[in-house]
CSV table of C-alpha atoms in Angstrom, one decimal:
chain,number,residue,atom,x,y,z
A,1,UNK,CA,22.8,-97.2,44.7
A,2,UNK,CA,22.9,-97.0,48.5
A,3,UNK,CA,22.2,-93.6,50.1
A,4,UNK,CA,25.4,-91.7,50.9
A,5,UNK,CA,25.8,-91.0,54.7
A,6,UNK,CA,26.2,-87.2,55.1
A,7,UNK,CA,28.3,-86.0,58.1
A,8,UNK,CA,26.6,-83.4,60.2
A,9,UNK,CA,28.8,-80.5,59.4
A,10,UNK,CA,28.6,-81.2,55.7
A,11,UNK,CA,24.8,-81.5,55.9
A,12,UNK,CA,24.7,-78.0,57.4
A,13,UNK,CA,26.7,-76.7,54.5
A,14,UNK,CA,24.4,-78.3,51.9
A,15,UNK,CA,21.5,-76.4,53.4
A,16,UNK,CA,23.3,-73.0,53.8
A,17,UNK,CA,21.5,-70.4,51.7
A,18,UNK,CA,23.2,-67.3,53.2
A,19,UNK,CA,26.9,-67.8,52.8
A,20,UNK,CA,28.8,-66.8,49.7
A,21,UNK,CA,30.5,-69.5,47.7
A,22,UNK,CA,34.1,-68.8,48.8
A,23,UNK,CA,33.1,-68.8,52.5
A,24,UNK,CA,31.2,-72.0,51.9
A,25,UNK,CA,34.1,-73.6,50.1
A,26,UNK,CA,36.5,-72.8,53.0
A,27,UNK,CA,34.2,-74.4,55.5
A,28,UNK,CA,33.7,-77.4,53.2
A,29,UNK,CA,37.4,-78.0,52.8
A,30,UNK,CA,37.8,-78.0,56.6
A,31,UNK,CA,34.9,-80.4,57.0
A,32,UNK,CA,36.3,-82.8,54.4
A,33,UNK,CA,39.8,-82.7,56.0
A,34,UNK,CA,38.2,-83.7,59.3
A,35,UNK,CA,36.3,-86.6,57.7
A,36,UNK,CA,39.5,-87.9,56.1
A,37,UNK,CA,41.2,-88.0,59.4
A,38,UNK,CA,38.5,-90.4,60.7
A,39,UNK,CA,39.4,-94.1,61.1
A,40,UNK,CA,36.6,-95.7,58.9
A,41,UNK,CA,36.6,-93.7,55.7
A,42,UNK,CA,37.9,-95.3,52.5
A,43,UNK,CA,38.5,-93.9,49.0
A,44,UNK,CA,35.3,-95.3,47.6
A,45,UNK,CA,33.0,-93.9,50.3
A,46,UNK,CA,34.8,-90.5,50.2
A,47,UNK,CA,34.4,-90.4,46.4
A,48,UNK,CA,30.7,-91.1,46.7
A,49,UNK,CA,30.4,-88.3,49.3
A,50,UNK,CA,32.2,-85.8,47.0
A,51,UNK,CA,29.8,-86.7,44.1
A,52,UNK,CA,26.8,-86.1,46.4
A,53,UNK,CA,28.1,-82.8,47.5
A,54,UNK,CA,28.9,-81.8,44.0
A,55,UNK,CA,25.3,-82.6,42.9
A,56,UNK,CA,23.9,-80.4,45.7
A,57,UNK,CA,26.2,-77.4,45.3
A,58,UNK,CA,26.8,-77.4,41.6
A,59,UNK,CA,25.5,-73.8,41.3
A,60,UNK,CA,28.7,-72.6,42.9
A,61,UNK,CA,31.4,-72.8,40.2
A,62,UNK,CA,34.4,-72.5,42.6
A,63,UNK,CA,33.0,-75.5,44.6
A,64,UNK,CA,32.2,-77.5,41.5
A,65,UNK,CA,35.8,-76.9,40.1
A,66,UNK,CA,37.4,-77.8,43.4
A,67,UNK,CA,35.4,-81.0,43.8
A,68,UNK,CA,36.0,-82.1,40.2
A,69,UNK,CA,39.8,-82.0,40.9
A,70,UNK,CA,39.5,-83.6,44.4
A,71,UNK,CA,37.4,-86.5,43.0
A,72,UNK,CA,40.4,-87.4,40.7
A,73,UNK,CA,42.8,-87.5,43.7
A,74,UNK,CA,40.4,-89.4,45.9
A,75,UNK,CA,40.1,-92.1,43.2
A,76,UNK,CA,43.8,-93.1,43.8
A,77,UNK,CA,42.9,-95.8,46.4
A,78,UNK,CA,46.4,-96.8,47.2
A,79,UNK,CA,47.3,-93.2,48.0
A,80,UNK,CA,44.2,-92.3,50.0
A,81,UNK,CA,44.0,-90.2,52.2
A,82,UNK,CA,47.6,-88.9,52.1
A,83,UNK,CA,47.6,-87.7,48.4
A,84,UNK,CA,44.1,-86.2,48.8
A,85,UNK,CA,45.2,-84.3,52.0
A,86,UNK,CA,48.3,-83.0,50.2
A,87,UNK,CA,46.2,-81.7,47.3
A,88,UNK,CA,44.0,-79.8,49.7
A,89,UNK,CA,47.0,-78.3,51.5
A,90,UNK,CA,48.5,-77.1,48.2
A,91,UNK,CA,45.1,-75.8,47.1
A,92,UNK,CA,44.6,-73.8,50.3
A,93,UNK,CA,48.2,-72.4,50.0
A,94,UNK,CA,47.6,-71.3,46.4
A,95,UNK,CA,44.4,-69.3,47.3
A,96,UNK,CA,45.3,-68.0,50.7
A,97,UNK,CA,46.2,-64.5,49.6
A,98,UNK,CA,43.7,-64.1,46.8
A,99,UNK,CA,41.9,-61.3,48.7
A,100,UNK,CA,45.1,-59.3,49.0
A,101,UNK,CA,45.8,-59.7,45.3
A,102,UNK,CA,42.3,-58.7,44.3
A,103,UNK,CA,42.7,-55.5,46.5
A,104,UNK,CA,46.0,-54.6,44.8
A,105,UNK,CA,44.4,-55.0,41.3
A,106,UNK,CA,41.3,-53.1,42.4
A,107,UNK,CA,43.4,-50.2,43.6
A,108,UNK,CA,45.3,-50.1,40.3
A,109,UNK,CA,42.0,-49.3,38.6
A,110,UNK,CA,40.2,-47.2,41.1
A,111,UNK,CA,41.0,-44.7,43.9
A,112,UNK,CA,38.1,-45.3,46.3
A,113,UNK,CA,39.0,-42.4,48.7
A,114,UNK,CA,35.7,-40.7,49.5
A,115,UNK,CA,33.6,-42.9,47.2
A,116,UNK,CA,30.3,-44.5,47.9
A,117,UNK,CA,30.3,-48.2,46.9
A,118,UNK,CA,27.1,-50.0,46.3
A,119,UNK,CA,27.1,-53.8,46.7
A,120,UNK,CA,24.5,-56.6,46.6
A,121,UNK,CA,23.9,-59.9,48.3
A,122,UNK,CA,26.5,-61.5,50.7
A,123,UNK,CA,29.9,-62.0,49.1
A,124,UNK,CA,33.0,-63.1,51.0
A,125,UNK,CA,35.1,-61.7,48.1
A,126,UNK,CA,33.6,-58.3,48.4
A,127,UNK,CA,33.8,-58.3,52.2
A,128,UNK,CA,37.4,-59.2,52.0
A,129,UNK,CA,38.1,-56.4,49.5
A,130,UNK,CA,36.4,-53.9,51.8
A,131,UNK,CA,38.4,-55.1,54.7
A,132,UNK,CA,41.7,-54.7,52.9
A,133,UNK,CA,40.7,-51.2,51.9
A,134,UNK,CA,39.7,-50.4,55.5
A,135,UNK,CA,43.0,-51.7,56.9
A,136,UNK,CA,44.8,-49.2,54.6
A,137,UNK,CA,42.7,-46.5,56.3
A,138,UNK,CA,41.0,-45.6,53.1
A,139,UNK,CA,37.8,-43.6,53.8
A,140,UNK,CA,34.7,-44.8,51.8
A,141,UNK,CA,31.0,-45.5,52.3
A,142,UNK,CA,29.1,-48.6,51.5
A,143,UNK,CA,25.5,-49.0,50.5
A,144,UNK,CA,24.5,-52.7,51.0
A,145,UNK,CA,21.2,-54.0,49.6
A,146,UNK,CA,18.9,-56.0,51.7
A,147,UNK,CA,19.0,-58.6,49.0
A,148,UNK,CA,15.5,-60.0,49.0
A,149,UNK,CA,14.0,-62.5,49.2
A,150,UNK,CA,16.7,-64.1,51.4
A,151,UNK,CA,17.8,-60.8,52.9
A,152,UNK,CA,21.3,-62.1,53.2
A,153,UNK,CA,22.4,-58.5,52.8
A,154,UNK,CA,21.7,-58.1,56.5
A,155,UNK,CA,24.6,-60.5,57.2
A,156,UNK,CA,27.0,-58.4,55.1
A,157,UNK,CA,25.8,-55.2,56.7
A,158,UNK,CA,26.4,-56.6,60.2
A,159,UNK,CA,29.8,-57.7,59.3
A,160,UNK,CA,30.6,-54.3,57.9
A,161,UNK,CA,29.5,-52.6,61.1
A,162,UNK,CA,31.7,-54.9,63.1
A,163,UNK,CA,34.6,-53.9,60.9
A,164,UNK,CA,33.7,-50.2,61.8
A,165,UNK,CA,32.9,-49.4,58.2
A,166,UNK,CA,30.6,-46.6,57.3
A,167,UNK,CA,27.8,-48.8,55.8
A,168,UNK,CA,24.0,-48.4,55.3
A,169,UNK,CA,21.5,-51.1,54.6
A,170,UNK,CA,19.1,-50.3,51.8
A,171,UNK,CA,15.9,-51.8,50.4
A,172,UNK,CA,15.9,-52.7,46.7
A,173,UNK,CA,12.6,-50.7,46.5
A,174,UNK,CA,14.8,-47.6,46.7
A,175,UNK,CA,17.5,-48.9,44.3
A,176,UNK,CA,17.2,-46.0,41.8
A,177,UNK,CA,18.0,-43.5,44.6
A,178,UNK,CA,20.8,-45.7,46.0
A,179,UNK,CA,22.5,-46.1,42.6
A,180,UNK,CA,22.2,-42.4,42.2
A,181,UNK,CA,24.0,-41.8,45.4
A,182,UNK,CA,26.8,-44.3,44.6
A,183,UNK,CA,30.0,-43.8,42.7
A,184,UNK,CA,30.8,-47.4,41.9
A,185,UNK,CA,28.8,-50.7,42.0
A,186,UNK,CA,30.7,-53.7,43.2
A,187,UNK,CA,29.2,-57.1,42.3
A,188,UNK,CA,30.4,-60.6,43.0
A,189,UNK,CA,29.4,-63.8,41.3
A,190,UNK,CA,28.9,-67.5,41.8
A,191,UNK,CA,30.0,-68.5,38.3
A,192,UNK,CA,31.6,-66.7,35.3
A,193,UNK,CA,31.2,-67.5,31.6
A,194,UNK,CA,32.6,-65.6,28.7
A,195,UNK,CA,29.6,-63.3,28.2
A,196,UNK,CA,27.6,-63.6,31.4
A,197,UNK,CA,27.9,-64.4,35.1
A,198,UNK,CA,25.7,-66.0,37.7
A,199,UNK,CA,24.7,-64.0,40.8
A,200,UNK,CA,21.7,-63.6,43.2
A,201,UNK,CA,18.5,-62.2,41.8
A,202,UNK,CA,18.3,-58.4,41.7
A,203,UNK,CA,21.8,-58.1,40.2
A,204,UNK,CA,20.7,-57.3,36.7
A,205,UNK,CA,18.2,-54.6,37.7
A,206,UNK,CA,20.9,-52.8,39.8
A,207,UNK,CA,23.4,-52.9,36.9
A,208,UNK,CA,20.9,-51.8,34.4
A,209,UNK,CA,20.1,-48.8,36.6
A,210,UNK,CA,23.8,-48.1,37.0
A,211,UNK,CA,24.2,-48.1,33.2
A,212,UNK,CA,21.3,-45.7,32.8
A,213,UNK,CA,22.8,-43.3,35.4
A,214,UNK,CA,26.3,-43.8,34.0
A,215,UNK,CA,27.8,-45.2,37.2
A,216,UNK,CA,30.8,-47.4,36.9
A,217,UNK,CA,30.5,-51.1,37.9
A,218,UNK,CA,33.1,-53.8,38.6
A,219,UNK,CA,32.7,-57.5,39.0
A,220,UNK,CA,34.9,-58.6,41.8
A,221,UNK,CA,35.6,-62.3,41.8
A,222,UNK,CA,38.2,-65.1,41.9
A,223,UNK,CA,39.3,-66.8,38.7
A,224,UNK,CA,38.4,-70.2,40.2
A,225,UNK,CA,34.7,-69.3,39.5
A,226,UNK,CA,35.2,-69.5,35.8
A,227,UNK,CA,33.3,-72.3,34.3
A,228,UNK,CA,35.6,-75.1,32.9
A,229,UNK,CA,33.1,-77.7,31.6
A,230,UNK,CA,30.6,-76.9,28.8
A,231,UNK,CA,27.6,-78.8,30.3
A,232,UNK,CA,27.7,-76.9,33.6
A,233,UNK,CA,25.2,-74.2,32.8
A,234,UNK,CA,22.6,-76.9,31.9
A,235,UNK,CA,23.1,-78.7,35.2
A,236,UNK,CA,22.9,-76.0,37.9
A,237,UNK,CA,19.8,-76.3,40.0
A,238,UNK,CA,19.3,-73.2,42.2
A,239,UNK,CA,17.2,-71.2,39.7
A,240,UNK,CA,14.9,-69.6,42.2
A,241,UNK,CA,17.6,-67.4,43.9
A,242,UNK,CA,20.0,-66.8,41.0
A,243,UNK,CA,20.0,-65.2,37.6
A,244,UNK,CA,22.3,-64.9,34.6
A,245,UNK,CA,23.5,-61.4,34.0
A,246,UNK,CA,25.2,-60.2,30.8
A,247,UNK,CA,28.8,-59.1,31.2
A,248,UNK,CA,28.2,-56.1,29.0
A,249,UNK,CA,26.4,-54.4,32.0
A,250,UNK,CA,29.7,-54.2,33.8
A,251,UNK,CA,32.8,-52.1,33.0
A,252,UNK,CA,35.5,-54.6,34.2
A,253,UNK,CA,36.4,-57.7,36.1
A,254,UNK,CA,38.8,-57.7,39.0
A,255,UNK,CA,40.4,-61.0,40.0
A,256,UNK,CA,43.5,-62.1,41.8
A,257,UNK,CA,45.2,-62.4,38.4
A,258,UNK,CA,44.5,-58.8,37.2
A,259,UNK,CA,41.9,-56.6,35.7
A,260,UNK,CA,39.9,-57.2,32.5
A,261,UNK,CA,37.9,-54.4,30.9
A,262,UNK,CA,34.7,-55.5,29.2
A,263,UNK,CA,33.3,-54.4,25.9
A,264,UNK,CA,30.6,-55.8,23.6
A,265,UNK,CA,33.4,-58.0,22.0
A,266,UNK,CA,34.3,-59.7,25.3
A,267,UNK,CA,36.9,-59.3,28.0
A,268,UNK,CA,40.3,-57.8,27.4
A,269,UNK,CA,43.2,-57.6,29.9
A,270,UNK,CA,44.1,-54.2,31.2
């Protein structure tokens, strides 16, 4: 099989180890749209490009799910690229206000006024939630982990400061003290299964400490991160920076569709 030519913008995305999966997906969609407006791209070449991207980014469930659907539309040669572009437009429209819906569902479960929120890694979903709370002029404090070894927590912290949030950057070496100071732990994820979720290393240790200290913890994510194919867990490749975390370490899951409390028996809608 001939090597697949990778456009420059997409190549940068494939090597991005700092952005969260939703931010990466938004940039990927924009880059793919740009490619489809080019004069020389045909359905077969575009399909091969999607397969290559999917292989490289298969540890992000939202991206994997999106590409799986897009590959089906790109395979309709007679309708390419019009049908594929329409699918992307509809997809973007459906998800455009997911952050607002997540914020509404979060506020139905938690009054964050005066609370200290602890978060880990760099998540577009968590950042968007904090932004929505801040716009409502809700006062709260954030403890953002450094998130070693990649230290992508620095990016989140800088974004929070630009948003004028009250936010402190903390080292995981002081995580016991940080959890003790927090009222609620907010975690994001890159993939969600029935009994566990995938997130950056260090997540489990934080949640275990939260459970010991009887601190509440919510998983904040979009439903498009749910795994839809049974072989996915065996195929993801970024094992060095990610870990699987049992869902029984969190108290509930907030998505754009609602809130699900979690118990040993699994998720239940609240």
